[in-house]
Coordinates of C-alpha atoms in Angstrom, one line a residue:
Chain A
M1 CA 20.3 -44.3 -73.2
M2 CA 21.6 -45.6 -69.0
L3 CA 23.7 -48.0 -70.0
E4 CA 24.5 -50.4 -73.3
A5 CA 26.6 -52.5 -73.8
N6 CA 27.7 -54.2 -77.3
G7 CA 29.9 -57.9 -78.0
I8 CA 30.5 -58.6 -74.8
H9 CA 32.9 -62.1 -74.3
T10 CA 33.7 -63.3 -71.4
F11 CA 36.1 -65.8 -69.9
Y12 CA 36.0 -67.4 -66.4
G13 CA 39.9 -69.1 -67.7
A14 CA 39.0 -71.2 -71.1
A15 CA 35.8 -70.9 -70.4
Q16 CA 33.6 -69.1 -72.5
V17 CA 30.9 -67.6 -70.7
L18 CA 29.1 -65.3 -72.8
H19 CA 28.9 -65.0 -76.5
G20 CA 28.3 -61.6 -78.0
V21 CA 25.6 -60.6 -75.8
D22 CA 24.4 -57.3 -76.8
F23 CA 22.7 -55.2 -73.3
R24 CA 20.8 -51.6 -73.3
V25 CA 19.0 -50.3 -70.8
G26 CA 17.4 -47.4 -71.0
K27 CA 16.6 -44.2 -68.6
G28 CA 14.3 -44.4 -65.7
E29 CA 13.5 -48.7 -67.9
T30 CA 13.4 -51.3 -65.7
V31 CA 14.6 -54.5 -67.4
A32 CA 15.1 -57.9 -66.0
L33 CA 17.2 -60.5 -67.0
M34 CA 16.4 -64.0 -67.1
G35 CA 17.3 -68.0 -68.1
R36 CA 18.3 -71.2 -66.0
N37 CA 20.9 -71.4 -63.4
G38 CA 24.5 -71.1 -65.3
M39 CA 23.2 -68.5 -68.4
G40 CA 24.9 -66.3 -67.8
K41 CA 23.2 -63.5 -66.3
S42 CA 25.6 -62.5 -62.7
T43 CA 28.1 -63.3 -64.8
L44 CA 27.1 -60.6 -67.8
V45 CA 26.2 -58.0 -64.5
K46 CA 29.3 -58.6 -62.9
S47 CA 31.2 -57.1 -66.8
L48 CA 29.1 -54.0 -66.8
L49 CA 30.6 -53.4 -63.6
G50 CA 33.6 -54.4 -64.8
I51 CA 34.1 -56.9 -61.5
V52 CA 34.9 -59.4 -64.2
R53 CA 36.5 -58.2 -67.2
P54 CA 35.0 -59.4 -70.6
R55 CA 37.4 -60.1 -73.0
Q56 CA 36.0 -58.3 -75.8
G57 CA 32.7 -56.2 -76.6
T58 CA 31.7 -52.2 -75.1
V59 CA 30.8 -50.9 -71.6
R60 CA 29.5 -47.4 -71.6
V61 CA 27.6 -46.0 -68.5
G62 CA 25.8 -42.8 -69.7
G63 CA 27.3 -42.8 -73.4
H64 CA 30.8 -43.0 -71.4
D65 CA 33.3 -45.9 -72.5
V66 CA 33.6 -47.3 -69.3
G67 CA 36.3 -50.7 -70.2
A68 CA 39.2 -49.2 -68.9
L69 CA 37.2 -47.9 -65.1
D70 CA 38.1 -50.1 -62.1
T71 CA 34.7 -51.4 -60.3
H72 CA 34.1 -48.1 -58.4
A73 CA 34.5 -45.6 -60.4
I74 CA 31.6 -47.1 -63.1
I75 CA 29.3 -47.3 -59.6
R76 CA 30.6 -44.0 -59.2
R77 CA 28.7 -43.3 -62.5
G78 CA 25.0 -43.5 -60.8
I79 CA 24.7 -47.3 -60.6
A80 CA 24.0 -49.3 -56.6
Y81 CA 24.2 -53.1 -57.2
V82 CA 22.9 -55.4 -55.1
P83 CA 24.8 -58.4 -55.2
E84 CA 23.9 -61.6 -55.1
G85 CA 24.4 -63.0 -51.0
R86 CA 24.6 -59.3 -49.6
G87 CA 27.5 -58.3 -49.0
M88 CA 26.7 -57.3 -45.3
F89 CA 29.8 -56.5 -43.5
H90 CA 30.0 -58.6 -40.2
N91 CA 31.7 -55.5 -38.3
L92 CA 29.0 -53.2 -39.6
T93 CA 25.9 -52.0 -38.1
V94 CA 22.6 -51.6 -40.0
R95 CA 22.7 -47.1 -39.6
E96 CA 26.9 -47.7 -40.6
H97 CA 25.7 -49.8 -43.7
L98 CA 23.4 -47.1 -44.2
V99 CA 25.7 -43.8 -43.3
M100 CA 28.7 -44.8 -44.9
A101 CA 27.6 -45.5 -48.0
A102 CA 25.3 -42.0 -47.9
R103 CA 26.1 -39.8 -51.0
P104 CA 24.6 -37.7 -53.6
G105 CA 23.8 -39.1 -57.2
A106 CA 24.4 -36.7 -60.7
G107 CA 23.9 -33.4 -60.1
G108 CA 24.1 -33.5 -55.8
R109 CA 20.3 -34.8 -56.4
A110 CA 20.0 -36.2 -52.3
D111 CA 16.2 -37.9 -53.4
W112 CA 16.7 -40.8 -51.0
S113 CA 18.1 -40.1 -47.5
Y114 CA 18.5 -41.5 -44.4
D115 CA 14.5 -41.0 -43.5
R116 CA 12.9 -41.7 -46.3
V117 CA 15.5 -45.2 -46.3
L118 CA 14.2 -45.9 -43.1
R119 CA 10.4 -45.6 -43.6
T120 CA 10.6 -47.3 -47.1
F121 CA 12.1 -50.5 -45.0
P122 CA 10.7 -49.2 -41.2
R123 CA 12.4 -52.5 -40.7
L124 CA 15.6 -51.6 -40.1
A125 CA 14.3 -48.8 -38.2
E126 CA 13.7 -50.8 -35.6
R127 CA 16.8 -53.1 -36.0
L128 CA 20.0 -50.1 -36.4
D129 CA 22.5 -51.1 -33.5
N130 CA 22.8 -54.5 -35.0
L131 CA 25.4 -55.7 -36.6
G132 CA 24.0 -56.6 -40.5
T133 CA 24.6 -60.2 -40.2
H134 CA 22.6 -60.6 -37.1
L135 CA 19.2 -59.8 -39.1
S136 CA 17.1 -62.1 -41.2
G137 CA 17.8 -63.3 -44.7
G138 CA 13.8 -60.6 -45.2
E139 CA 16.1 -57.8 -42.8
Q140 CA 19.8 -58.7 -44.7
Q141 CA 18.4 -57.8 -48.4
M142 CA 16.2 -55.0 -47.1
L143 CA 19.6 -53.6 -46.1
A144 CA 21.3 -54.3 -49.1
I145 CA 18.6 -52.2 -50.7
G146 CA 18.5 -49.4 -48.6
R147 CA 21.8 -48.7 -48.8
A148 CA 22.1 -49.3 -52.5
L149 CA 19.4 -46.4 -52.7
M150 CA 21.3 -44.4 -49.5
T151 CA 24.0 -43.6 -53.0
N152 CA 21.7 -42.1 -54.8
P153 CA 21.5 -44.5 -58.1
D154 CA 20.2 -43.6 -61.9
L155 CA 20.8 -47.0 -62.3
L156 CA 20.2 -50.3 -59.3
I157 CA 21.3 -53.6 -60.2
L158 CA 19.3 -56.7 -58.4
D159 CA 21.2 -59.9 -58.1
E160 CA 18.8 -62.4 -57.2
A161 CA 16.5 -59.8 -54.5
T162 CA 14.3 -62.9 -53.3
E163 CA 16.4 -65.7 -53.4
G164 CA 16.0 -68.4 -50.3
L165 CA 13.2 -65.9 -48.9
A166 CA 9.9 -66.8 -47.6
P167 CA 7.3 -65.9 -49.4
L168 CA 5.5 -63.3 -47.3
V169 CA 9.2 -61.0 -46.6
R170 CA 9.7 -61.8 -50.9
R171 CA 6.5 -59.4 -51.7
E172 CA 7.9 -56.7 -49.3
I173 CA 10.8 -56.6 -51.6
W174 CA 8.8 -56.6 -54.5
R175 CA 6.2 -53.9 -53.5
V176 CA 9.5 -51.6 -52.4
I177 CA 11.3 -53.3 -56.2
R178 CA 7.7 -51.8 -57.9
A179 CA 8.2 -48.3 -55.5
I180 CA 11.6 -47.9 -57.0
K181 CA 11.0 -48.5 -60.0
E182 CA 7.9 -45.2 -59.7
T183 CA 10.9 -42.9 -58.8
G184 CA 11.8 -43.2 -62.5
I185 CA 15.2 -45.2 -61.2
A186 CA 15.8 -47.7 -63.9
S187 CA 16.8 -51.6 -62.8
I188 CA 18.0 -54.2 -63.7
I189 CA 16.2 -57.2 -62.2
V190 CA 17.7 -61.0 -61.8
D191 CA 15.6 -63.2 -60.5
K192 CA 13.9 -66.8 -60.5
N193 CA 10.3 -65.2 -60.3
V194 CA 8.8 -65.1 -64.0
G195 CA 5.8 -64.7 -62.5
V196 CA 6.5 -61.2 -61.4
L197 CA 9.3 -60.2 -63.9
L198 CA 6.8 -60.8 -66.5
D199 CA 4.3 -58.0 -64.4
L200 CA 7.1 -55.2 -63.2
A201 CA 9.7 -55.0 -66.5
D202 CA 9.0 -53.4 -68.7
R203 CA 11.6 -55.2 -71.0
N204 CA 12.9 -59.0 -70.5
I205 CA 15.8 -60.3 -71.9
I206 CA 16.8 -63.6 -71.9
L207 CA 20.0 -65.8 -71.8
V208 CA 21.0 -68.6 -72.9
K209 CA 24.5 -70.1 -72.6
G210 CA 25.8 -67.3 -72.3
K211 CA 23.4 -65.6 -76.5
V212 CA 20.5 -63.3 -75.7
V213 CA 17.5 -65.1 -77.3
Y214 CA 15.0 -63.1 -76.3
D215 CA 15.3 -59.1 -75.9
G216 CA 11.4 -57.7 -76.1
G217 CA 8.1 -56.7 -74.0
P218 CA 6.1 -58.7 -71.3
D219 CA 3.7 -58.6 -73.7
T220 CA 4.9 -60.8 -76.7
L221 CA 6.6 -63.2 -73.7
K222 CA 2.8 -62.9 -71.9
A223 CA 0.7 -63.8 -75.5
Q224 CA 3.8 -66.9 -76.5
P225 CA 4.3 -68.6 -73.5
E226 CA 6.3 -70.9 -76.0
I227 CA 9.1 -69.3 -75.2
L228 CA 9.3 -69.5 -71.7
E229 CA 8.8 -73.3 -71.7
R230 CA 11.3 -73.6 -74.4
H231 CA 14.7 -71.6 -72.8
I232 CA 13.4 -71.3 -69.1
G233 CA 11.1 -73.7 -69.3
L234 CA 8.1 -72.7 -67.7
Chain B
M1 CA 33.1 -53.7 -34.0
T2 CA 35.7 -51.4 -34.1
G3 CA 33.5 -48.1 -33.8
T4 CA 32.7 -48.9 -29.7
V5 CA 33.1 -50.0 -26.7
P6 CA 31.0 -51.4 -23.9
R7 CA 29.9 -49.6 -21.3
R8 CA 31.3 -51.9 -18.4
L9 CA 34.8 -53.1 -20.3
A10 CA 35.1 -48.8 -20.9
V11 CA 34.9 -49.2 -17.0
V12 CA 37.2 -51.3 -16.5
L13 CA 39.7 -49.8 -18.9
V14 CA 39.4 -46.4 -17.4
V15 CA 40.5 -48.3 -14.3
L16 CA 43.4 -49.4 -15.7
L17 CA 44.2 -45.9 -16.8
V18 CA 43.3 -44.0 -13.6
A19 CA 46.1 -47.0 -12.1
L20 CA 48.8 -46.4 -14.7
A21 CA 48.7 -42.5 -14.6
L22 CA 48.5 -42.8 -10.7
F23 CA 51.6 -45.0 -10.6
P24 CA 54.2 -42.3 -9.7
L25 CA 51.7 -42.4 -6.2
W26 CA 51.7 -46.1 -5.3
G27 CA 54.7 -47.3 -7.5
K28 CA 57.1 -45.6 -4.6
A29 CA 55.6 -47.7 -1.8
V30 CA 54.8 -51.0 -3.5
F31 CA 58.8 -50.6 -5.1
A32 CA 61.0 -48.9 -3.7
A33 CA 64.1 -49.2 -5.1
K34 CA 62.7 -51.3 -8.4
Y35 CA 60.5 -47.4 -8.8
A36 CA 62.4 -45.7 -11.2
F37 CA 63.3 -48.1 -13.3
L38 CA 59.8 -49.0 -13.6
L39 CA 58.5 -45.6 -14.6
Q40 CA 60.8 -46.3 -17.2
K41 CA 59.9 -49.6 -18.0
L42 CA 56.2 -48.8 -18.4
T43 CA 57.4 -45.3 -20.1
G44 CA 58.4 -47.6 -23.1
I45 CA 55.6 -49.5 -23.0
M46 CA 53.5 -47.2 -23.3
I47 CA 55.2 -46.0 -26.2
V48 CA 54.9 -49.3 -27.9
A49 CA 51.5 -49.1 -27.2
I50 CA 51.0 -46.3 -29.5
M51 CA 52.7 -47.8 -32.1
A52 CA 50.9 -51.5 -32.1
M53 CA 47.8 -49.2 -32.4
S54 CA 48.9 -47.9 -35.7
L55 CA 50.1 -51.0 -36.9
D56 CA 46.3 -52.8 -35.5
L57 CA 45.0 -50.0 -37.6
L58 CA 46.3 -51.8 -40.7
V59 CA 46.0 -55.2 -39.6
G60 CA 43.1 -55.4 -37.2
V61 CA 41.0 -52.9 -39.4
A62 CA 42.2 -52.9 -43.1
G63 CA 43.8 -56.0 -42.8
L64 CA 46.8 -55.1 -44.1
V65 CA 49.8 -57.3 -42.2
S66 CA 52.4 -55.6 -42.6
L67 CA 56.3 -56.3 -41.6
G68 CA 58.1 -53.4 -42.4
H69 CA 55.8 -51.0 -39.7
A70 CA 58.7 -50.8 -37.3
A71 CA 60.7 -48.3 -40.2
F72 CA 58.3 -45.8 -39.6
F73 CA 58.7 -46.2 -36.0
G74 CA 62.8 -45.9 -36.4
L75 CA 62.3 -43.1 -39.0
G76 CA 60.4 -41.2 -36.7
G77 CA 63.5 -41.8 -34.1
Y78 CA 66.7 -41.0 -37.5
M79 CA 64.6 -37.8 -37.7
L80 CA 64.7 -36.7 -34.3
A81 CA 68.4 -38.0 -33.6
L82 CA 69.8 -36.3 -37.1
N83 CA 67.5 -32.5 -36.9
S84 CA 68.7 -32.3 -32.6
P85 CA 71.9 -30.2 -33.0
Q86 CA 75.2 -32.0 -31.0
Y87 CA 75.5 -30.4 -27.8
E88 CA 72.1 -28.0 -28.0
A89 CA 68.6 -28.8 -27.9
A90 CA 66.3 -28.9 -30.5
N91 CA 62.6 -27.6 -30.8
L92 CA 59.6 -29.4 -30.2
W93 CA 57.4 -26.4 -31.8
L94 CA 60.3 -27.4 -34.8
V95 CA 61.7 -31.1 -34.8
L96 CA 58.3 -32.5 -34.2
P97 CA 56.5 -31.5 -37.2
Q98 CA 59.4 -32.2 -39.4
T99 CA 59.4 -35.6 -38.4
L100 CA 55.7 -36.7 -38.7
A101 CA 55.9 -34.6 -42.0
A102 CA 58.5 -36.9 -43.1
V103 CA 57.1 -40.5 -41.8
A104 CA 54.3 -39.2 -43.9
V105 CA 55.5 -38.7 -47.1
A106 CA 57.8 -42.2 -46.4
A107 CA 54.4 -44.0 -45.7
L108 CA 52.9 -42.6 -48.4
V109 CA 55.1 -43.3 -51.1
V110 CA 56.1 -47.8 -49.3
G111 CA 52.1 -47.6 -49.1
F112 CA 51.5 -46.4 -52.6
L113 CA 53.6 -49.2 -54.0
S114 CA 52.9 -51.9 -51.4
I115 CA 49.0 -51.6 -51.4
R116 CA 49.1 -52.7 -55.1
T117 CA 49.2 -55.9 -53.6
S118 CA 47.6 -58.2 -51.0
G119 CA 48.3 -61.2 -48.9
I120 CA 51.3 -62.8 -48.5
Y121 CA 52.7 -60.6 -51.4
F122 CA 52.5 -57.2 -48.9
I123 CA 53.5 -58.9 -46.3
M124 CA 56.9 -59.5 -48.5
V125 CA 57.0 -56.5 -49.7
T126 CA 56.4 -54.4 -47.1
L127 CA 59.0 -56.7 -44.7
A128 CA 62.0 -55.3 -48.1
F129 CA 60.1 -52.0 -47.7
G130 CA 61.1 -52.4 -44.2
Q131 CA 64.8 -54.3 -44.8
M132 CA 65.6 -52.0 -47.0
G133 CA 65.0 -49.0 -44.4
F134 CA 67.0 -50.8 -41.8
Y135 CA 70.2 -51.3 -43.9
F136 CA 70.1 -47.8 -44.9
F137 CA 70.4 -46.9 -41.5
N138 CA 73.2 -49.7 -41.3
D139 CA 75.2 -49.7 -43.7
S140 CA 76.0 -45.6 -44.3
K141 CA 77.6 -43.1 -42.7
L142 CA 74.5 -41.2 -41.7
A143 CA 73.9 -41.2 -38.0
G144 CA 76.9 -43.5 -37.3
G145 CA 75.9 -47.1 -39.5
S146 CA 75.6 -50.1 -37.5
D147 CA 76.6 -48.1 -34.2
G148 CA 73.5 -45.8 -33.7
A149 CA 73.4 -42.4 -32.3
Y150 CA 73.3 -40.3 -29.4
I151 CA 70.8 -37.6 -28.7
Y152 CA 72.5 -35.8 -25.9
V153 CA 69.9 -33.3 -25.6
K154 CA 66.4 -34.0 -25.0
P155 CA 64.2 -31.6 -27.1
K156 CA 62.7 -28.6 -25.0
V157 CA 59.7 -27.3 -24.8
E158 CA 59.6 -23.9 -24.6
A159 CA 56.4 -21.3 -25.0
F160 CA 56.9 -17.5 -24.9
G161 CA 60.5 -18.0 -24.0
A162 CA 59.3 -20.4 -20.3
I163 CA 60.4 -24.3 -20.7
L164 CA 56.3 -26.3 -20.1
V165 CA 57.8 -29.4 -19.4
D166 CA 61.5 -31.3 -19.2
L167 CA 61.6 -34.0 -21.3
D168 CA 64.6 -34.4 -19.0
H169 CA 63.2 -35.6 -15.9
K170 CA 61.5 -39.4 -16.1
L171 CA 57.7 -38.2 -14.3
S172 CA 57.4 -35.7 -16.5
F173 CA 57.8 -37.4 -19.9
F174 CA 55.8 -40.2 -18.3
Y175 CA 53.1 -38.2 -18.5
V176 CA 54.1 -36.8 -21.7
V177 CA 53.7 -40.2 -22.8
L178 CA 51.0 -41.0 -21.4
G179 CA 48.4 -37.9 -22.7
V180 CA 50.5 -38.9 -26.7
L181 CA 49.1 -42.6 -26.3
V182 CA 45.1 -41.2 -24.9
G183 CA 45.3 -39.3 -27.4
V184 CA 46.1 -41.2 -30.1
Y185 CA 44.1 -43.8 -28.8
A186 CA 40.9 -40.9 -28.9
L187 CA 41.9 -39.7 -32.3
L188 CA 42.0 -43.6 -33.7
R189 CA 39.0 -44.0 -32.1
V190 CA 37.7 -40.7 -33.5
L191 CA 38.7 -42.1 -37.2
L192 CA 37.0 -45.8 -37.1
A193 CA 33.8 -44.0 -35.9
S194 CA 33.6 -41.9 -38.3
P195 CA 32.7 -43.0 -42.0
F196 CA 36.0 -43.0 -43.5
G197 CA 37.3 -45.8 -40.9
R198 CA 33.7 -47.9 -41.9
V199 CA 35.1 -48.5 -45.4
V200 CA 38.7 -48.8 -44.4
G201 CA 36.8 -50.8 -41.9
A202 CA 34.5 -52.6 -44.2
I203 CA 37.4 -53.1 -46.8
G204 CA 40.0 -55.0 -43.9
I205 CA 35.8 -57.5 -44.4
N206 CA 36.0 -57.8 -48.2
E207 CA 37.9 -55.0 -50.5
N208 CA 34.7 -56.6 -54.0
R209 CA 31.9 -55.4 -51.8
V210 CA 33.3 -52.0 -51.0
Q211 CA 34.2 -51.5 -54.1
G212 CA 30.6 -53.0 -55.7
L213 CA 29.5 -50.4 -53.0
G214 CA 31.3 -47.9 -55.5
F215 CA 35.0 -46.5 -52.7
N216 CA 38.1 -46.7 -54.3
P217 CA 40.1 -49.5 -52.2
M218 CA 43.9 -48.4 -52.5
A219 CA 42.9 -45.1 -52.0
Y220 CA 41.1 -45.5 -48.3
K221 CA 44.0 -48.0 -48.2
L222 CA 46.7 -45.9 -48.5
V223 CA 45.5 -42.8 -46.1
A224 CA 45.5 -45.2 -43.6
F225 CA 49.3 -47.0 -44.6
T226 CA 50.0 -43.3 -44.1
I227 CA 48.4 -42.3 -40.4
A228 CA 50.0 -45.7 -39.6
G229 CA 52.5 -45.2 -40.3
T230 CA 53.3 -41.6 -39.4
V231 CA 51.5 -42.3 -35.8
A232 CA 54.6 -45.9 -35.7
G233 CA 56.8 -42.4 -36.7
L234 CA 55.5 -40.3 -33.2
A235 CA 55.4 -43.7 -31.0
G236 CA 59.3 -44.0 -32.4
F237 CA 59.9 -39.7 -32.2
L238 CA 59.3 -40.7 -28.6
A239 CA 61.5 -44.0 -27.8
A240 CA 64.1 -41.6 -29.0
T241 CA 63.3 -39.1 -26.7
Q242 CA 63.4 -41.7 -24.1
Y243 CA 66.3 -43.7 -24.6
G244 CA 68.5 -40.4 -25.5
F245 CA 70.0 -43.0 -29.1
V246 CA 68.6 -45.1 -31.8
S247 CA 70.1 -47.5 -33.6
P248 CA 69.3 -49.2 -37.2
A249 CA 67.6 -52.6 -34.9
M250 CA 64.4 -49.8 -34.2
L251 CA 63.9 -50.6 -38.0
S252 CA 64.1 -53.9 -37.9
W253 CA 61.7 -57.0 -39.1
H254 CA 61.9 -58.6 -35.5
H255 CA 61.1 -55.0 -34.0
S256 CA 57.7 -55.4 -36.8
G257 CA 57.3 -58.5 -35.8
D258 CA 57.0 -58.4 -31.6
V259 CA 54.4 -55.8 -32.6
L260 CA 52.3 -57.7 -34.3
V261 CA 52.4 -59.9 -31.7
M262 CA 51.1 -58.0 -29.6
V263 CA 48.7 -56.6 -31.5
I264 CA 47.9 -60.4 -32.3
L265 CA 47.5 -61.3 -28.5
G266 CA 46.0 -58.4 -27.5
G267 CA 43.1 -58.2 -30.1
M268 CA 42.9 -57.3 -33.2
G269 CA 40.9 -54.3 -34.3
T270 CA 40.5 -53.4 -31.1
L271 CA 42.7 -50.3 -30.2
F272 CA 43.1 -51.4 -26.8
G273 CA 43.8 -54.8 -26.8
P274 CA 47.0 -54.0 -28.6
V275 CA 47.4 -52.0 -26.5
L276 CA 47.1 -54.9 -22.8
G277 CA 48.6 -57.1 -25.3
A278 CA 52.0 -54.5 -25.0
F279 CA 52.1 -54.4 -21.7
I280 CA 51.0 -58.3 -20.9
L281 CA 54.3 -59.4 -23.6
E282 CA 56.1 -56.2 -22.2
L283 CA 56.0 -57.1 -18.7
A284 CA 56.0 -60.9 -18.6
R285 CA 59.4 -60.7 -20.7
Y286 CA 60.5 -58.6 -17.9
G287 CA 59.5 -61.1 -15.4
L288 CA 60.6 -64.1 -17.0
E289 CA 64.2 -62.2 -17.5
A290 CA 64.4 -62.7 -14.3
V291 CA 63.3 -65.9 -13.4
T292 CA 65.6 -67.5 -15.7
D293 CA 68.0 -67.2 -19.1
H294 CA 65.3 -69.0 -21.2
W295 CA 63.5 -66.6 -20.6
L296 CA 62.6 -67.5 -24.4
L297 CA 61.1 -70.5 -23.8
P298 CA 58.8 -70.0 -21.1
M299 CA 57.5 -66.5 -23.0
G300 CA 56.7 -69.4 -26.5
A301 CA 55.2 -70.8 -24.5
M302 CA 53.5 -68.0 -22.8
V303 CA 52.0 -67.3 -26.8
I304 CA 50.8 -70.2 -27.9
A305 CA 48.7 -70.7 -24.1
I306 CA 47.5 -67.7 -24.9
V307 CA 46.9 -68.4 -29.3
L308 CA 45.2 -71.2 -28.5
L309 CA 43.1 -70.0 -26.0
L310 CA 42.0 -67.5 -27.0
P311 CA 42.1 -66.9 -30.7
K312 CA 40.5 -63.2 -30.7
G313 CA 43.1 -62.7 -27.9
V314 CA 43.3 -60.8 -24.9
A315 CA 40.5 -58.2 -26.1
G316 CA 38.1 -61.0 -27.2
L317 CA 38.0 -62.8 -23.6
L318 CA 36.9 -58.9 -22.0
L319 CA 34.4 -58.6 -25.0
Q320 CA 33.0 -62.2 -24.2
W321 CA 33.0 -61.5 -20.7
C322 CA 31.8 -58.0 -21.4
R323 CA 28.9 -59.6 -23.0
K324 CA 27.7 -62.7 -21.1
R325 CA 27.2 -59.4 -18.1
E326 CA 24.8 -58.2 -19.8
G327 CA 23.3 -61.5 -20.7
S328 CA 23.0 -61.6 -17.1
D329 CA 21.7 -58.2 -16.4
D330 CA 19.1 -58.7 -18.9

């Protein structure tokens, strides 16, 4: 198992956001995290990475309990995180964003080189000397994903990767995510684009008010659309 | 961006540097009787500029506003005073590494205890450490207490029995300090352009994002703090060599505050900005002191005007000018 969380209870002050969430991602598996706004999807991701500390529950990465580790140490266990909002640095160029993040993955694996990332996102190659914040929304998202790939991750977490993007750019991002999946990198995808997630994900998890109400394959959701209608409103 | 300087601006900076380097040639003709004094003054300003660059690494790049940076400057000076025989010259090849090592260890310890805090708490903790250093030298018998201590003979720079540079010779020392200023600038520029520098710069923008990329911000901040402290110690060593005197005032928070103003007015995170800030502030102080006893009043007005009119400092103005010129060239 790549990542496993059990009984996660997370609070913001006195407000409980996650109520005993169990979550797992297998090696090479693509898991879609679905739910309406405010149901705890991003909080679950932040809880897995130690950005928000769960009050109860365990998180294991590669079988090791990471509950006591800082975020950077959890990330170093083979995870790449593309946050909501893309997380650009206004003092770094495209090239600097990519070079800064570069490191080998587990066992010295270096499948994703600088050149390969630029081949995957040719638009970035045209803007290497532009500051990250001077790119369009779509280009920033490509850079955020490219930067994540430069760490040669085993697990890629994408939080609202296509939010606010034009349909054409969104299609391009989904194409790349599919290509990443084919390379065997596991991923957790948080997104509102249910149609694409049903096609792309190996497993879908639906969160409602901080609880997992569905954890299963996309075929069941396609066969029983009332589940989506009830929990997501589609 | 901290990594590069636009070509046009680089030319301006090189011209200013050449003018400074040639001061011994044109200064005599222009300033006549005041030449010797101004040579010393410029040497002193360059030393402060070295300290300002080191503080810029913390304030402008890593986003750590320290009010205790003068402690390392003072420690650098005191290390020379304490390691110099009373009536003989210390060997620079021994005393300089000793000084830098001692200041680096002190910065490492202070940094280790300080960087766990942030914002106003970091300012308070560094201020507290700075004041601890001040009172340590002020109240103890070590190196003269509040009276300070003299370094009667300046360190000797020898190789194979031959004196390479006479640090007691004002002109030689001017060029030594100029060389150190350029060397420190180049080193810090290389550091900022390295992967390490990029991470430190990114920490200054958003520490959580950097952590999300798998970097440990504490480790990077600690290394940056130690480097900055060590460079400040080098500046303190040079100041003690120049004046032949050390006192607790070298460690005071007023001194840290003065240099912080130079960094802010010069332009944070640019490295060359704090150097310009040091020259502008120190020369303005010298000029105003000559005009009025109440020089602090116009000096304060000048600082307020620069802060209000140039929020990114003098460097920001120069960078804006370069962008405009580049735009008009296109």
